[in-house]
């Protein structure tokens, strides 16, 4: 099991094509967070119940699934459509993107999430932006473990459908599969850890709301889960002797 993790070259990281990729990640993450957080804001607007009921949970999960399907699709041919620092981290550990390029992806994703939440707050007349938090019945450690498991599932799906060079025609349905696993994970984990799987999705609302309670959970859990998926899939199923990280790789 050999994994080639590459730091990358500065000339590649600052090339025109790289800046186009960073912009694509910024736009896609902005649109995803705007729609995803917006579904939670809309629910709060339409009901006086602070806790999601089953129908509300399904609505929020579907919105995230549809939004991710679209935002991954529109960025796939430019940046790979990560839309998530945990996905970028997992792909870097699996040798599918350079560390240097991954750092700029993170910056673009976090900036997109923040701007998306700022725009959402503006267009809704200043309504509060809900944050991810661990359920009162759970400990922070249990929340971290939940986020590890569901993010592992997400990044493993990304590898199997989009990042594996042997994927063949499966790559055509990759955005659909990625959206579906996110929607399913939110249905399963939403009432417990919040079902984030995405540090940017949690960080943007935390910045705009000024409430960072439990925010560390949505960094530690997703990064561990995404990293493990990258090490497992990248190490076991991808032949790195034939596949070296390139600037345009997923």
PDB file of C-alpha atoms in Angstrom:
ATOM      1  CA  UNK A   1       0.000   0.000   0.000  1.00  0.00           C
ATOM      2  CA  UNK A   2       1.955   3.005  -1.272  1.00  0.00           C
ATOM      3  CA  UNK A   3       0.570   6.524  -1.433  1.00  0.00           C
ATOM      4  CA  UNK A   4       2.346   9.390  -3.161  1.00  0.00           C
ATOM      5  CA  UNK A   5       1.592  12.679  -1.437  1.00  0.00           C
ATOM      6  CA  UNK A   6       2.983  15.618  -3.404  1.00  0.00           C
ATOM      7  CA  UNK A   7       3.567  19.140  -2.094  1.00  0.00           C
ATOM      8  CA  UNK A   8       3.255  20.727  -5.535  1.00  0.00           C
ATOM      9  CA  UNK A   9       4.971  23.522  -7.436  1.00  0.00           C
ATOM     10  CA  UNK A  10       4.442  27.232  -6.891  1.00  0.00           C
ATOM     11  CA  UNK A  11       4.329  27.946 -10.625  1.00  0.00           C
ATOM     12  CA  UNK A  12       1.435  25.504 -10.951  1.00  0.00           C
ATOM     13  CA  UNK A  13      -0.355  26.819  -7.845  1.00  0.00           C
ATOM     14  CA  UNK A  14      -0.270  30.378  -9.209  1.00  0.00           C
ATOM     15  CA  UNK A  15      -1.075  29.561 -12.840  1.00  0.00           C
ATOM     16  CA  UNK A  16      -4.136  30.901 -14.641  1.00  0.00           C
ATOM     17  CA  UNK A  17      -5.763  27.460 -14.710  1.00  0.00           C
ATOM     18  CA  UNK A  18      -5.235  27.116 -10.962  1.00  0.00           C
ATOM     19  CA  UNK A  19      -6.862  30.478 -10.259  1.00  0.00           C
ATOM     20  CA  UNK A  20      -9.797  29.417 -12.416  1.00  0.00           C
ATOM     21  CA  UNK A  21     -10.063  26.289 -10.282  1.00  0.00           C
ATOM     22  CA  UNK A  22      -9.967  28.324  -7.045  1.00  0.00           C
ATOM     23  CA  UNK A  23     -12.693  30.601  -8.385  1.00  0.00           C
ATOM     24  CA  UNK A  24     -14.778  27.567  -9.328  1.00  0.00           C
ATOM     25  CA  UNK A  25     -14.440  26.195  -5.783  1.00  0.00           C
ATOM     26  CA  UNK A  26     -15.382  29.610  -4.343  1.00  0.00           C
ATOM     27  CA  UNK A  27     -18.501  29.892  -6.493  1.00  0.00           C
ATOM     28  CA  UNK A  28     -19.638  26.303  -6.001  1.00  0.00           C
ATOM     29  CA  UNK A  29     -19.142  26.400  -2.230  1.00  0.00           C
ATOM     30  CA  UNK A  30     -20.937  29.752  -2.048  1.00  0.00           C
ATOM     31  CA  UNK A  31     -23.927  28.374  -3.950  1.00  0.00           C
ATOM     32  CA  UNK A  32     -23.999  25.126  -1.974  1.00  0.00           C
ATOM     33  CA  UNK A  33     -23.841  26.859   1.407  1.00  0.00           C
ATOM     34  CA  UNK A  34     -26.374  29.485   0.348  1.00  0.00           C
ATOM     35  CA  UNK A  35     -28.870  26.770  -0.618  1.00  0.00           C
ATOM     36  CA  UNK A  36     -28.069  24.425   2.256  1.00  0.00           C
ATOM     37  CA  UNK A  37     -28.126  27.000   5.035  1.00  0.00           C
ATOM     38  CA  UNK A  38     -30.993  28.724   3.257  1.00  0.00           C
ATOM     39  CA  UNK A  39     -33.127  25.577   3.592  1.00  0.00           C
ATOM     40  CA  UNK A  40     -32.604  25.674   7.364  1.00  0.00           C
ATOM     41  CA  UNK A  41     -33.377  29.406   7.499  1.00  0.00           C
ATOM     42  CA  UNK A  42     -36.521  28.850   5.449  1.00  0.00           C
ATOM     43  CA  UNK A  43     -37.649  26.094   7.787  1.00  0.00           C
ATOM     44  CA  UNK A  44     -37.182  28.372  10.798  1.00  0.00           C
ATOM     45  CA  UNK A  45     -39.140  31.087   8.974  1.00  0.00           C
ATOM     46  CA  UNK A  46     -42.043  28.782   8.153  1.00  0.00           C
ATOM     47  CA  UNK A  47     -42.411  27.142  11.553  1.00  0.00           C
ATOM     48  CA  UNK A  48     -42.190  28.225  15.147  1.00  0.00           C
ATOM     49  CA  UNK A  49     -40.783  24.835  16.170  1.00  0.00           C
ATOM     50  CA  UNK A  50     -37.083  25.244  16.859  1.00  0.00           C
ATOM     51  CA  UNK A  51     -36.398  21.548  16.314  1.00  0.00           C
ATOM     52  CA  UNK A  52     -36.661  19.950  12.895  1.00  0.00           C
ATOM     53  CA  UNK A  53     -39.598  17.587  12.560  1.00  0.00           C
ATOM     54  CA  UNK A  54     -39.278  14.555  10.245  1.00  0.00           C
ATOM     55  CA  UNK A  55     -40.660  16.425   7.233  1.00  0.00           C
ATOM     56  CA  UNK A  56     -38.326  19.351   7.863  1.00  0.00           C
ATOM     57  CA  UNK A  57     -35.339  17.017   8.133  1.00  0.00           C
ATOM     58  CA  UNK A  58     -36.236  15.409   4.810  1.00  0.00           C
ATOM     59  CA  UNK A  59     -36.578  18.833   3.197  1.00  0.00           C
ATOM     60  CA  UNK A  60     -33.197  20.025   4.451  1.00  0.00           C
ATOM     61  CA  UNK A  61     -31.532  16.749   3.403  1.00  0.00           C
ATOM     62  CA  UNK A  62     -33.023  16.928  -0.093  1.00  0.00           C
ATOM     63  CA  UNK A  63     -31.966  20.551  -0.500  1.00  0.00           C
ATOM     64  CA  UNK A  64     -28.365  19.698   0.422  1.00  0.00           C
ATOM     65  CA  UNK A  65     -28.391  16.668  -1.883  1.00  0.00           C
ATOM     66  CA  UNK A  66     -29.744  18.625  -4.861  1.00  0.00           C
ATOM     67  CA  UNK A  67     -27.482  21.608  -4.215  1.00  0.00           C
ATOM     68  CA  UNK A  68     -24.367  19.457  -3.941  1.00  0.00           C
ATOM     69  CA  UNK A  69     -25.277  17.516  -7.082  1.00  0.00           C
ATOM     70  CA  UNK A  70     -25.488  20.786  -9.023  1.00  0.00           C
ATOM     71  CA  UNK A  71     -22.463  22.525  -7.494  1.00  0.00           C
ATOM     72  CA  UNK A  72     -20.210  19.498  -7.950  1.00  0.00           C
ATOM     73  CA  UNK A  73     -21.382  19.204 -11.554  1.00  0.00           C
ATOM     74  CA  UNK A  74     -20.718  22.832 -12.472  1.00  0.00           C
ATOM     75  CA  UNK A  75     -17.192  22.785 -11.041  1.00  0.00           C
ATOM     76  CA  UNK A  76     -16.188  19.226 -11.960  1.00  0.00           C
ATOM     77  CA  UNK A  77     -14.510  20.077 -15.266  1.00  0.00           C
ATOM     78  CA  UNK A  78     -12.673  23.090 -13.812  1.00  0.00           C
ATOM     79  CA  UNK A  79     -11.568  22.244 -10.269  1.00  0.00           C
ATOM     80  CA  UNK A  80     -12.898  18.750  -9.725  1.00  0.00           C
ATOM     81  CA  UNK A  81     -15.861  20.060  -7.759  1.00  0.00           C
ATOM     82  CA  UNK A  82     -14.642  19.376  -4.230  1.00  0.00           C
ATOM     83  CA  UNK A  83     -16.876  21.994  -2.514  1.00  0.00           C
ATOM     84  CA  UNK A  84     -15.577  20.690   0.825  1.00  0.00           C
ATOM     85  CA  UNK A  85     -12.225  20.982   2.676  1.00  0.00           C
ATOM     86  CA  UNK A  86     -12.614  17.404   3.950  1.00  0.00           C
ATOM     87  CA  UNK A  87     -12.885  16.130   0.374  1.00  0.00           C
ATOM     88  CA  UNK A  88      -9.816  18.133  -0.622  1.00  0.00           C
ATOM     89  CA  UNK A  89      -7.913  16.808   2.413  1.00  0.00           C
ATOM     90  CA  UNK A  90      -8.864  13.214   1.673  1.00  0.00           C
ATOM     91  CA  UNK A  91      -7.866  13.563  -1.968  1.00  0.00           C
ATOM     92  CA  UNK A  92      -4.540  15.116  -0.954  1.00  0.00           C
ATOM     93  CA  UNK A  93      -3.750  12.228   1.404  1.00  0.00           C
ATOM     94  CA  UNK A  94      -4.688   9.813  -1.368  1.00  0.00           C
ATOM     95  CA  UNK A  95      -2.285  11.496  -3.782  1.00  0.00           C
ATOM     96  CA  UNK A  96      -4.947  12.996  -6.063  1.00  0.00           C
ATOM     97  CA  UNK A  97      -4.178  16.687  -5.501  1.00  0.00           C
ATOM     98  CA  UNK A  98      -1.045  18.460  -4.312  1.00  0.00           C
ATOM     99  CA  UNK A  99      -0.866  19.878  -0.803  1.00  0.00           C
ATOM    100  CA  UNK A 100      -0.141  23.388  -2.066  1.00  0.00           C
ATOM    101  CA  UNK A 101      -3.088  23.411  -4.441  1.00  0.00           C
ATOM    102  CA  UNK A 102      -5.249  21.934  -1.690  1.00  0.00           C
ATOM    103  CA  UNK A 103      -4.421  24.844   0.638  1.00  0.00           C
ATOM    104  CA  UNK A 104      -5.721  27.334  -1.928  1.00  0.00           C
ATOM    105  CA  UNK A 105      -8.824  25.186  -2.398  1.00  0.00           C
ATOM    106  CA  UNK A 106      -9.449  25.454   1.345  1.00  0.00           C
ATOM    107  CA  UNK A 107      -9.129  29.244   1.241  1.00  0.00           C
ATOM    108  CA  UNK A 108     -11.563  29.464  -1.673  1.00  0.00           C
ATOM    109  CA  UNK A 109     -14.056  27.073  -0.050  1.00  0.00           C
ATOM    110  CA  UNK A 110     -14.057  28.851   3.318  1.00  0.00           C
ATOM    111  CA  UNK A 111     -14.355  32.256   1.659  1.00  0.00           C
ATOM    112  CA  UNK A 112     -17.245  30.999  -0.467  1.00  0.00           C
ATOM    113  CA  UNK A 113     -19.050  29.643   2.599  1.00  0.00           C
ATOM    114  CA  UNK A 114     -18.694  32.930   4.468  1.00  0.00           C
ATOM    115  CA  UNK A 115     -19.833  35.046   1.533  1.00  0.00           C
ATOM    116  CA  UNK A 116     -22.753  32.678   0.918  1.00  0.00           C
ATOM    117  CA  UNK A 117     -23.952  33.116   4.503  1.00  0.00           C
ATOM    118  CA  UNK A 118     -23.461  36.887   4.392  1.00  0.00           C
ATOM    119  CA  UNK A 119     -25.576  37.076   1.238  1.00  0.00           C
ATOM    120  CA  UNK A 120     -28.212  34.852   2.818  1.00  0.00           C
ATOM    121  CA  UNK A 121     -28.390  37.058   5.887  1.00  0.00           C
ATOM    122  CA  UNK A 122     -28.701  40.145   3.681  1.00  0.00           C
ATOM    123  CA  UNK A 123     -31.435  38.865   1.373  1.00  0.00           C
ATOM    124  CA  UNK A 124     -33.529  37.488   4.268  1.00  0.00           C
ATOM    125  CA  UNK A 125     -33.571  40.819   6.073  1.00  0.00           C
ATOM    126  CA  UNK A 126     -31.114  39.833   8.759  1.00  0.00           C
ATOM    127  CA  UNK A 127     -32.628  36.518   9.862  1.00  0.00           C
ATOM    128  CA  UNK A 128     -30.364  34.507  12.134  1.00  0.00           C
ATOM    129  CA  UNK A 129     -28.049  31.997  10.486  1.00  0.00           C
ATOM    130  CA  UNK A 130     -28.327  28.570  12.143  1.00  0.00           C
ATOM    131  CA  UNK A 131     -25.132  26.759  13.052  1.00  0.00           C
ATOM    132  CA  UNK A 132     -24.318  23.090  13.343  1.00  0.00           C
ATOM    133  CA  UNK A 133     -24.252  21.808  16.914  1.00  0.00           C
ATOM    134  CA  UNK A 134     -24.167  18.449  18.653  1.00  0.00           C
ATOM    135  CA  UNK A 135     -27.464  17.250  20.110  1.00  0.00           C
ATOM    136  CA  UNK A 136     -27.895  17.794  23.838  1.00  0.00           C
ATOM    137  CA  UNK A 137     -28.187  14.032  24.335  1.00  0.00           C
ATOM    138  CA  UNK A 138     -24.733  13.463  22.803  1.00  0.00           C
ATOM    139  CA  UNK A 139     -21.197  14.247  23.921  1.00  0.00           C
ATOM    140  CA  UNK A 140     -18.797  16.158  21.688  1.00  0.00           C
ATOM    141  CA  UNK A 141     -16.762  12.971  21.274  1.00  0.00           C
ATOM    142  CA  UNK A 142     -19.820  11.107  20.023  1.00  0.00           C
ATOM    143  CA  UNK A 143     -20.446  13.956  17.597  1.00  0.00           C
ATOM    144  CA  UNK A 144     -16.874  13.687  16.306  1.00  0.00           C
ATOM    145  CA  UNK A 145     -17.226   9.935  15.771  1.00  0.00           C
ATOM    146  CA  UNK A 146     -20.511  10.444  13.929  1.00  0.00           C
ATOM    147  CA  UNK A 147     -18.891  13.034  11.646  1.00  0.00           C
ATOM    148  CA  UNK A 148     -15.902  10.737  11.052  1.00  0.00           C
ATOM    149  CA  UNK A 149     -18.172   7.920   9.871  1.00  0.00           C
ATOM    150  CA  UNK A 150     -20.408   9.956   7.581  1.00  0.00           C
ATOM    151  CA  UNK A 151     -17.509  11.935   6.085  1.00  0.00           C
ATOM    152  CA  UNK A 152     -15.641   8.697   5.456  1.00  0.00           C
ATOM    153  CA  UNK A 153     -18.701   7.537   3.513  1.00  0.00           C
ATOM    154  CA  UNK A 154     -18.778  10.773   1.517  1.00  0.00           C
ATOM    155  CA  UNK A 155     -15.094  10.865   0.567  1.00  0.00           C
ATOM    156  CA  UNK A 156     -15.022   7.129  -0.145  1.00  0.00           C
ATOM    157  CA  UNK A 157     -17.912   7.725  -2.542  1.00  0.00           C
ATOM    158  CA  UNK A 158     -16.002  10.600  -4.158  1.00  0.00           C
ATOM    159  CA  UNK A 159     -13.047   8.296  -4.734  1.00  0.00           C
ATOM    160  CA  UNK A 160     -15.122   5.414  -6.074  1.00  0.00           C
ATOM    161  CA  UNK A 161     -17.176   7.508  -8.501  1.00  0.00           C
ATOM    162  CA  UNK A 162     -14.979  10.474  -9.429  1.00  0.00           C
ATOM    163  CA  UNK A 163     -11.337  10.224  -8.367  1.00  0.00           C
ATOM    164  CA  UNK A 164     -10.411   6.643  -9.250  1.00  0.00           C
ATOM    165  CA  UNK A 165      -8.723   6.607 -12.686  1.00  0.00           C
ATOM    166  CA  UNK A 166     -10.283   3.160 -13.280  1.00  0.00           C
ATOM    167  CA  UNK A 167     -13.820   4.492 -12.775  1.00  0.00           C
ATOM    168  CA  UNK A 168     -14.707   4.444 -16.479  1.00  0.00           C
ATOM    169  CA  UNK A 169     -18.286   5.485 -17.205  1.00  0.00           C
ATOM    170  CA  UNK A 170     -19.144   5.610 -13.491  1.00  0.00           C
ATOM    171  CA  UNK A 171     -17.766   9.163 -13.519  1.00  0.00           C
ATOM    172  CA  UNK A 172     -20.865  10.329 -15.381  1.00  0.00           C
ATOM    173  CA  UNK A 173     -23.066   9.695 -12.329  1.00  0.00           C
ATOM    174  CA  UNK A 174     -20.501  10.855  -9.766  1.00  0.00           C
ATOM    175  CA  UNK A 175     -22.296  14.105  -8.804  1.00  0.00           C
ATOM    176  CA  UNK A 176     -25.552  12.198  -8.357  1.00  0.00           C
ATOM    177  CA  UNK A 177     -23.919   9.600  -6.108  1.00  0.00           C
ATOM    178  CA  UNK A 178     -22.152  12.313  -4.086  1.00  0.00           C
ATOM    179  CA  UNK A 179     -25.383  14.256  -3.633  1.00  0.00           C
ATOM    180  CA  UNK A 180     -27.252  11.098  -2.616  1.00  0.00           C
ATOM    181  CA  UNK A 181     -24.719  10.065   0.039  1.00  0.00           C
ATOM    182  CA  UNK A 182     -24.805  13.562   1.547  1.00  0.00           C
ATOM    183  CA  UNK A 183     -28.606  13.556   1.638  1.00  0.00           C
ATOM    184  CA  UNK A 184     -28.678  10.085   3.177  1.00  0.00           C
ATOM    185  CA  UNK A 185     -26.078  11.000   5.783  1.00  0.00           C
ATOM    186  CA  UNK A 186     -28.017  14.115   6.794  1.00  0.00           C
ATOM    187  CA  UNK A 187     -31.135  12.003   7.277  1.00  0.00           C
ATOM    188  CA  UNK A 188     -29.141   9.605   9.471  1.00  0.00           C
ATOM    189  CA  UNK A 189     -26.962  12.036  11.404  1.00  0.00           C
ATOM    190  CA  UNK A 190     -28.856  15.341  11.272  1.00  0.00           C
ATOM    191  CA  UNK A 191     -30.671  14.881  14.589  1.00  0.00           C
ATOM    192  CA  UNK A 192     -27.436  13.847  16.321  1.00  0.00           C
ATOM    193  CA  UNK A 193     -24.305  15.632  15.067  1.00  0.00           C
ATOM    194  CA  UNK A 194     -26.013  17.868  12.529  1.00  0.00           C
ATOM    195  CA  UNK A 195     -24.705  15.862   9.576  1.00  0.00           C
ATOM    196  CA  UNK A 196     -22.140  18.396   8.368  1.00  0.00           C
ATOM    197  CA  UNK A 197     -19.370  16.349   6.680  1.00  0.00           C
ATOM    198  CA  UNK A 198     -18.011  19.712   5.540  1.00  0.00           C
ATOM    199  CA  UNK A 199     -15.900  22.150   7.604  1.00  0.00           C
ATOM    200  CA  UNK A 200     -16.769  25.012   5.236  1.00  0.00           C
ATOM    201  CA  UNK A 201     -20.515  24.331   5.544  1.00  0.00           C
ATOM    202  CA  UNK A 202     -20.182  24.657   9.336  1.00  0.00           C
ATOM    203  CA  UNK A 203     -17.552  27.419   9.419  1.00  0.00           C
ATOM    204  CA  UNK A 204     -19.432  29.927   7.242  1.00  0.00           C
ATOM    205  CA  UNK A 205     -22.522  30.050   9.498  1.00  0.00           C
ATOM    206  CA  UNK A 206     -20.318  30.153  12.607  1.00  0.00           C
ATOM    207  CA  UNK A 207     -18.431  33.209  11.306  1.00  0.00           C
ATOM    208  CA  UNK A 208     -21.556  35.110  10.232  1.00  0.00           C
ATOM    209  CA  UNK A 209     -23.501  34.255  13.398  1.00  0.00           C
ATOM    210  CA  UNK A 210     -20.496  34.800  15.667  1.00  0.00           C
ATOM    211  CA  UNK A 211     -21.249  31.500  17.417  1.00  0.00           C
ATOM    212  CA  UNK A 212     -18.443  28.934  17.312  1.00  0.00           C
ATOM    213  CA  UNK A 213     -19.989  26.509  19.807  1.00  0.00           C
ATOM    214  CA  UNK A 214     -19.006  22.961  18.833  1.00  0.00           C
ATOM    215  CA  UNK A 215     -17.415  24.237  15.612  1.00  0.00           C
ATOM    216  CA  UNK A 216     -14.233  22.286  16.292  1.00  0.00           C
ATOM    217  CA  UNK A 217     -16.270  19.078  16.017  1.00  0.00           C
ATOM    218  CA  UNK A 218     -16.925  19.887  12.349  1.00  0.00           C
ATOM    219  CA  UNK A 219     -13.232  20.261  11.647  1.00  0.00           C
ATOM    220  CA  UNK A 220     -11.866  17.295  13.574  1.00  0.00           C
ATOM    221  CA  UNK A 221     -14.517  14.754  12.565  1.00  0.00           C
ATOM    222  CA  UNK A 222     -14.714  15.488   8.823  1.00  0.00           C
ATOM    223  CA  UNK A 223     -10.950  15.839   8.395  1.00  0.00           C
ATOM    224  CA  UNK A 224     -10.277  12.533  10.130  1.00  0.00           C
ATOM    225  CA  UNK A 225     -13.051  10.808   8.192  1.00  0.00           C
ATOM    226  CA  UNK A 226     -12.006  12.286   4.869  1.00  0.00           C
ATOM    227  CA  UNK A 227      -8.344  11.560   5.531  1.00  0.00           C
ATOM    228  CA  UNK A 228      -9.059   7.933   6.420  1.00  0.00           C
ATOM    229  CA  UNK A 229     -11.089   7.480   3.237  1.00  0.00           C
ATOM    230  CA  UNK A 230      -8.219   8.902   1.205  1.00  0.00           C
ATOM    231  CA  UNK A 231      -5.672   6.627   2.838  1.00  0.00           C
ATOM    232  CA  UNK A 232      -7.848   3.528   2.540  1.00  0.00           C
ATOM    233  CA  UNK A 233      -9.120   3.968  -1.021  1.00  0.00           C
ATOM    234  CA  UNK A 234      -6.003   5.673  -2.319  1.00  0.00           C
ATOM    235  CA  UNK A 235      -3.742   3.099  -0.725  1.00  0.00           C
ATOM    236  CA  UNK A 236      -5.689  -0.053  -1.550  1.00  0.00           C
ATOM    237  CA  UNK A 237      -7.357   0.564  -4.889  1.00  0.00           C
ATOM    238  CA  UNK A 238      -5.359   3.152  -6.836  1.00  0.00           C
ATOM    239  CA  UNK A 239      -2.098   2.188  -8.531  1.00  0.00           C
ATOM    240  CA  UNK A 240       0.109   5.196  -7.856  1.00  0.00           C
ATOM    241  CA  UNK A 241       2.841   3.868 -10.096  1.00  0.00           C
ATOM    242  CA  UNK A 242       0.559   4.752 -12.991  1.00  0.00           C
ATOM    243  CA  UNK A 243      -1.066   7.839 -11.539  1.00  0.00           C
ATOM    244  CA  UNK A 244       0.946  10.834 -10.354  1.00  0.00           C
ATOM    245  CA  UNK A 245      -0.864  13.902  -8.953  1.00  0.00           C
ATOM    246  CA  UNK A 246      -1.359  16.452 -11.699  1.00  0.00           C
ATOM    247  CA  UNK A 247      -2.599  20.011 -11.614  1.00  0.00           C
ATOM    248  CA  UNK A 248      -5.931  19.052 -13.176  1.00  0.00           C
ATOM    249  CA  UNK A 249      -6.506  15.875 -11.165  1.00  0.00           C
ATOM    250  CA  UNK A 250      -9.557  15.604  -8.970  1.00  0.00           C
TER     251      UNK A 250
END
